[in-house]
Amino acid sequence: LARGYFDLEDLGEFRVKGVANPMHVYRLNGMGTSRNRFDVSRSRGLSRFVGRASDLRTLEDALEQTAAGNGQVIGVVAEAGTGKSRLCFEFLERCRAKGMKVFEGRAVAHGRNIPFLPILNVFRSYFGITSEDNDNAARVKIAGHMMVLDQQFADTLPLVYDFLGVADPQNPAPRLDPEVRQRQLIGVIRQIIRSASEKQPTVTMIEDLHWLDPASAEFLEHMVDARAGTHSLLLLNFRPEYRAEWMQKSWYRQIPLTPLDERATAELLTSLLGSHQSIASLAASIHQRTGGNPFFIEEVVQNLIETKHVEGSAGSYRLVTALERLEVPATVKSILASRIDRLAEREKRLLQTASVIGKDFPETLLAEIAGLPVDELKSAIATLRRAEFIYELSLYPSVEYAFKHPLTQEVALASLLTERKRKIHRTLAEAIERNDPDHLDERAPLLAHHWEEAGEALAAARWHKRAAEWVGRTDVAAAPRHWQRVRELRRALPDDREAARLGISACRYLLLALGFRAAADVDQARALLKEGQALAQAIGDQRASLYLSMMYGNVIRGDGDVATYLELAIENRRVAFESDDLAAQINASTHLVDAFELSGRFAEALQTVDLEIAHAPRHLPREEWAWGFNPHSLLRCFRAMVLTWVGRLREALEEWGRVLRMSEEDGTPEMTGYVLCFTARAHYLAGDADRALACGRQAEAISRGLVEHLGLTARVHLASAHADLAGGRPVDAVGSARSALDLLRRADKARAGEAATALAVALLDAGDLSAALSAAEEAIALCRRSLRAHHEAIAHGVLARALLRRDGAAALSAAEAALVDAGALIERTGSETLAPALCEWRAELAAVLGDETTRTSLLNQAIEGFESIGAPLQAARIRKEAGI
């Protein structure tokens, strides 16, 4: 029957009598439906639906709301074996019976390092792509679906082809930075979700989110957002340990499945074994031992049958061994282990081999690595199916099987001896490389896993490197995990040139991650530098040693030690200019200009940057981007920073516009985000609230697409504070500045003083004078440690004004001293942008002294100063406030 084509959706469930294993119940679903598959559900699987009727009604209520245009996201949460998959299966069957489109994806235990695995499954399901489709056939299906939805999707087809692994060689996707690519894909996916459900409600299910990879997790967040106001239902299931921020959405509902109570356990036992009095007496003990977990109950029952403790036939078993003599294993794993151990050797070995592949496994791959003759393979699979270790997942387009439960796979895998397990992993990796050569980038994380488990350190390190490079295009937070494995595996390799280069690459990119995206850890960075430079010295690669030193400098800066960073930048540039390596010279110069700008040595910074821009090529190969950004664009960025502070705001804003266009052209959204934040600060200094706010919002949108990027997130908060200050919203600015300060204390202590200064200004403007004084004092201390003299000048200005506003004439001496310090710092650094502000601060001191003539004179000087630096809105503000 199972091999036929049927239309028996209304047949329901029936018990098959007189078969070898009387525990089977079959449900036939018409082949030829949109699924092109059928499911065989055993009575033991069906039993896990006991007591779930109310949960099913909850799902159907959500479906009604979805049909009304109130898109829903439902999460079914439960421990392993409690029946969440069964509940979802029943619900999806009802949806299909109503003619609704259903799309499915599943995370897998080994998939945490395989980006987008469940997401790709969902959208391949949506487009109807099967493993039998070649790339051209898949592209035809994708184009057909998308163009029917919206003709405007034509321009995005190459990107979708590339994402789904069927790139068109005649029309390749544009070369984009990973974050730009991901942002565009997310936009397309959101449109597809909305468009697909306009004519008919759709249901998408993703199973086992507790195994979700980080890249899929980010996509899932956008899929959740896209449901609002649509006719689409997103159904998810996961174990209780899984958590996500989208669970706070108003359109998200959660269904917790609890274990069965004693009454439901008894009902389940009756359905499995019958109603004999001896069976009823087992209910209390089994419930106590299993905690009411349906899967555990099923396994205990199966153990009773196989060990002959109960005898009989379907629906009429009876206990033949007294309960006090009955040994029920304490854990389900011990039950499964004993069941596996009772298998014949051939079946046991095949089950163990399948466990290495994963929870789901195609018959063709299993056959290739098992090495059994076809007849023996079929016979062994049939035995495992009858014993309900595995079940047939699909017949078309290829035969696939799945373990009945993840625990079955885990126990089978754990039962393998180390040497045999390694051999299977090696054979499996070779088979994947041989059979899927066109998608090896996508398979790189999986291949790294298999080669590592095979004990092949060199092959594993190579694939981890390839995985880091590929994953980094779409998930910058995942790449360091692969680089760390490269670093660790290198230690097991012979001391040859290839091993050294693998180790150098790992140390370099881990230093880059520490310096930009994560909390600075100087001890860890020092160890990476020492390790990487030792490898570089061993193979005589001075250039690699220099680049490692530059990356280490970024971490030193992130720790707030700008003085040491400056010394190191000077030394690195000296070393670079002793060679004829232009790329090394330019990269070293960017670090030196950055160090000059941070420490307020603006004249030297401007002189150096103008010199380097004159001979730095606009484009260098990406592998020459020491910071991960185009060096020419970086030099322009630092030039704009210096111009911002030296009283050339008009030029600075023009330069910021140029840098923004360059960063977008380079395809580096991370740099684009930073540029927007710094541009927001320039608009704040110019008094342009609207433009500061616009830049801050654009930067925030970019930062949402970058995972765990502490540095950029902090800058976004600071840009928001600047926009609120310019717009006269100091209370709002306080919260943003505080958030920025908290993050920068961890990720970039060199810039923490700037955030502390912004917080002090916000508190002053909000009227919280005591808090403003404390914040100003902290800002001064932070700025002095990091040599941020121009920001320290601002903090002294806050200190003076807070004292005057709180204590009046009694604070004249302290306030005047603070303003003297501010003036000295402005003069020393050449921060002419702050000179008009200093006049305004001194005017407030004159007002407390009652010297109106001096006050008016100083305000006029401030107005003239703001006009001259390119801040007419600041000048207009003073005229309005002072009535001049």
mmCIF file of N, CA, C and O in Angstrom, residues 833-843 855-869 871 874-879 884:
data_model
loop_
_atom_site.group_PDB
_atom_site.id
_atom_site.type_symbol
_atom_site.label_atom_id
_atom_site.label_comp_id
_atom_site.label_asym_id
_atom_site.label_seq_id
_atom_site.Cartn_x
_atom_site.Cartn_y
_atom_site.Cartn_z
ATOM 1 N N THR A 833 36.821 74.118 16.641
ATOM 2 C CA THR A 833 35.368 73.924 16.663
ATOM 3 C C THR A 833 34.800 74.205 18.047
ATOM 4 O O THR A 833 33.641 74.610 18.190
ATOM 5 N N LEU A 834 35.594 74.004 19.093
ATOM 6 C CA LEU A 834 35.137 74.221 20.467
ATOM 7 C C LEU A 834 35.353 75.656 20.946
ATOM 8 O O LEU A 834 34.835 76.033 22.004
ATOM 9 N N ALA A 835 36.128 76.456 20.183
ATOM 10 C CA ALA A 835 36.426 77.825 20.637
ATOM 11 C C ALA A 835 35.162 78.673 20.810
ATOM 12 O O ALA A 835 35.022 79.386 21.827
ATOM 13 N N PRO A 836 34.183 78.654 19.883
ATOM 14 C CA PRO A 836 32.958 79.434 20.110
ATOM 15 C C PRO A 836 32.184 78.946 21.324
ATOM 16 O O PRO A 836 31.590 79.744 22.059
ATOM 17 N N ALA A 837 32.184 77.626 21.543
ATOM 18 C CA ALA A 837 31.494 77.085 22.719
ATOM 19 C C ALA A 837 32.140 77.581 24.005
ATOM 20 O O ALA A 837 31.458 77.884 24.990
ATOM 21 N N LEU A 838 33.482 77.675 23.997
ATOM 22 C CA LEU A 838 34.186 78.178 25.174
ATOM 23 C C LEU A 838 33.764 79.615 25.478
ATOM 24 O O LEU A 838 33.569 79.972 26.650
ATOM 25 N N CYS A 839 33.562 80.440 24.437
ATOM 26 C CA CYS A 839 33.068 81.810 24.658
ATOM 27 C C CYS A 839 31.696 81.783 25.313
ATOM 28 O O CYS A 839 31.402 82.584 26.227
ATOM 29 N N GLU A 840 30.865 80.859 24.886
ATOM 30 C CA GLU A 840 29.514 80.743 25.446
ATOM 31 C C GLU A 840 29.583 80.318 26.910
ATOM 32 O O GLU A 840 28.836 80.819 27.756
ATOM 33 N N TRP A 841 30.502 79.399 27.232
ATOM 34 C CA TRP A 841 30.640 78.961 28.617
ATOM 35 C C TRP A 841 31.131 80.120 29.506
ATOM 36 O O TRP A 841 30.644 80.308 30.623
ATOM 37 N N ARG A 842 32.079 80.894 28.973
ATOM 38 C CA ARG A 842 32.610 82.027 29.746
ATOM 39 C C ARG A 842 31.565 83.129 29.922
ATOM 40 O O ARG A 842 31.568 83.846 30.932
ATOM 41 N N ALA A 843 30.655 83.239 28.956
ATOM 42 C CA ALA A 843 29.577 84.225 29.086
ATOM 43 C C ALA A 843 28.692 83.885 30.274
ATOM 44 O O ALA A 843 28.176 84.782 30.964
ATOM 45 N N ARG A 855 29.574 89.637 29.219
ATOM 46 C CA ARG A 855 28.700 88.544 28.755
ATOM 47 C C ARG A 855 28.297 88.767 27.311
ATOM 48 O O ARG A 855 28.401 87.854 26.460
ATOM 49 N N THR A 856 27.808 89.991 26.977
ATOM 50 C CA THR A 856 27.357 90.277 25.615
ATOM 51 C C THR A 856 28.504 90.162 24.629
ATOM 52 O O THR A 856 28.347 89.611 23.523
ATOM 53 N N SER A 857 29.672 90.658 25.019
ATOM 54 C CA SER A 857 30.843 90.589 24.148
ATOM 55 C C SER A 857 31.210 89.136 23.841
ATOM 56 O O SER A 857 31.495 88.772 22.689
ATOM 57 N N LEU A 858 31.193 88.309 24.883
ATOM 58 C CA LEU A 858 31.545 86.891 24.695
ATOM 59 C C LEU A 858 30.524 86.166 23.811
ATOM 60 O O LEU A 858 30.891 85.330 22.975
ATOM 61 N N LEU A 859 29.243 86.485 23.996
ATOM 62 C CA LEU A 859 28.216 85.853 23.154
ATOM 63 C C LEU A 859 28.369 86.272 21.693
ATOM 64 O O LEU A 859 28.174 85.463 20.775
ATOM 65 N N ASN A 860 28.706 87.533 21.465
ATOM 66 C CA ASN A 860 28.956 87.994 20.092
ATOM 67 C C ASN A 860 30.157 87.265 19.487
ATOM 68 O O ASN A 860 30.154 86.903 18.297
ATOM 69 N N GLN A 861 31.182 87.049 20.308
ATOM 70 C CA GLN A 861 32.342 86.301 19.829
ATOM 71 C C GLN A 861 31.936 84.857 19.484
ATOM 72 O O GLN A 861 32.408 84.291 18.491
ATOM 73 N N ALA A 862 31.066 84.285 20.308
ATOM 74 C CA ALA A 862 30.594 82.923 20.047
ATOM 75 C C ALA A 862 29.828 82.863 18.730
ATOM 76 O O ALA A 862 30.016 81.938 17.920
ATOM 77 N N ILE A 863 28.960 83.871 18.505
ATOM 78 C CA ILE A 863 28.188 83.919 17.261
ATOM 79 C C ILE A 863 29.119 83.998 16.057
ATOM 80 O O ILE A 863 28.978 83.247 15.079
ATOM 81 N N GLU A 864 30.095 84.911 16.127
ATOM 82 C CA GLU A 864 31.044 85.062 15.025
ATOM 83 C C GLU A 864 31.851 83.775 14.826
ATOM 84 O O GLU A 864 32.123 83.357 13.688
ATOM 85 N N GLY A 865 32.234 83.148 15.940
ATOM 86 C CA GLY A 865 33.015 81.914 15.850
ATOM 87 C C GLY A 865 32.235 80.790 15.192
ATOM 88 O O GLY A 865 32.760 80.078 14.325
ATOM 89 N N PHE A 866 30.977 80.628 15.599
ATOM 90 C CA PHE A 866 30.157 79.574 14.998
ATOM 91 C C PHE A 866 29.935 79.832 13.507
ATOM 92 O O PHE A 866 29.951 78.906 12.690
ATOM 93 N N GLU A 867 29.736 81.074 13.137
ATOM 94 C CA GLU A 867 29.576 81.404 11.722
ATOM 95 C C GLU A 867 30.842 81.036 10.948
ATOM 96 O O GLU A 867 30.780 80.467 9.852
ATOM 97 N N SER A 868 32.002 81.330 11.524
ATOM 98 C CA SER A 868 33.259 81.123 10.804
ATOM 99 C C SER A 868 33.593 79.644 10.641
ATOM 100 O O SER A 868 34.237 79.250 9.659
ATOM 101 N N ILE A 869 33.193 78.767 11.581
ATOM 102 C CA ILE A 869 33.539 77.339 11.470
ATOM 103 C C ILE A 869 32.522 76.561 10.640
ATOM 104 O O ILE A 869 32.706 75.371 10.377
ATOM 105 N N ALA A 871 28.906 76.670 11.359
ATOM 106 C CA ALA A 871 27.795 76.251 12.215
ATOM 107 C C ALA A 871 26.804 77.396 12.386
ATOM 108 O O ALA A 871 26.563 77.874 13.500
ATOM 109 N N GLN A 874 24.039 77.094 15.073
ATOM 110 C CA GLN A 874 24.465 77.372 16.453
ATOM 111 C C GLN A 874 24.446 78.875 16.721
ATOM 112 O O GLN A 874 24.009 79.343 17.783
ATOM 113 N N ALA A 875 24.920 79.648 15.733
ATOM 114 C CA ALA A 875 24.907 81.112 15.878
ATOM 115 C C ALA A 875 23.485 81.619 16.015
ATOM 116 O O ALA A 875 23.185 82.486 16.864
ATOM 117 N N ALA A 876 22.563 81.074 15.214
ATOM 118 C CA ALA A 876 21.164 81.493 15.276
ATOM 119 C C ALA A 876 20.551 81.136 16.625
ATOM 120 O O ALA A 876 19.733 81.890 17.172
ATOM 121 N N ARG A 877 20.955 79.986 17.175
ATOM 122 C CA ARG A 877 20.440 79.579 18.490
ATOM 123 C C ARG A 877 20.824 80.600 19.558
ATOM 124 O O ARG A 877 19.992 80.997 20.391
ATOM 125 N N ILE A 878 22.088 81.044 19.559
ATOM 126 C CA ILE A 878 22.541 82.012 20.571
ATOM 127 C C ILE A 878 21.799 83.342 20.409
ATOM 128 O O ILE A 878 21.387 83.962 21.398
ATOM 129 N N ARG A 879 21.643 83.784 19.166
ATOM 130 C CA ARG A 879 20.912 85.043 18.938
ATOM 131 C C ARG A 879 19.502 84.944 19.520
ATOM 132 O O ARG A 879 19.014 85.893 20.164
ATOM 133 N N ILE A 884 19.959 88.705 20.936
ATOM 134 C CA ILE A 884 20.946 89.604 20.307
ATOM 135 C C ILE A 884 20.578 89.822 18.835
ATOM 136 O O ILE A 884 20.356 88.865 18.106
#
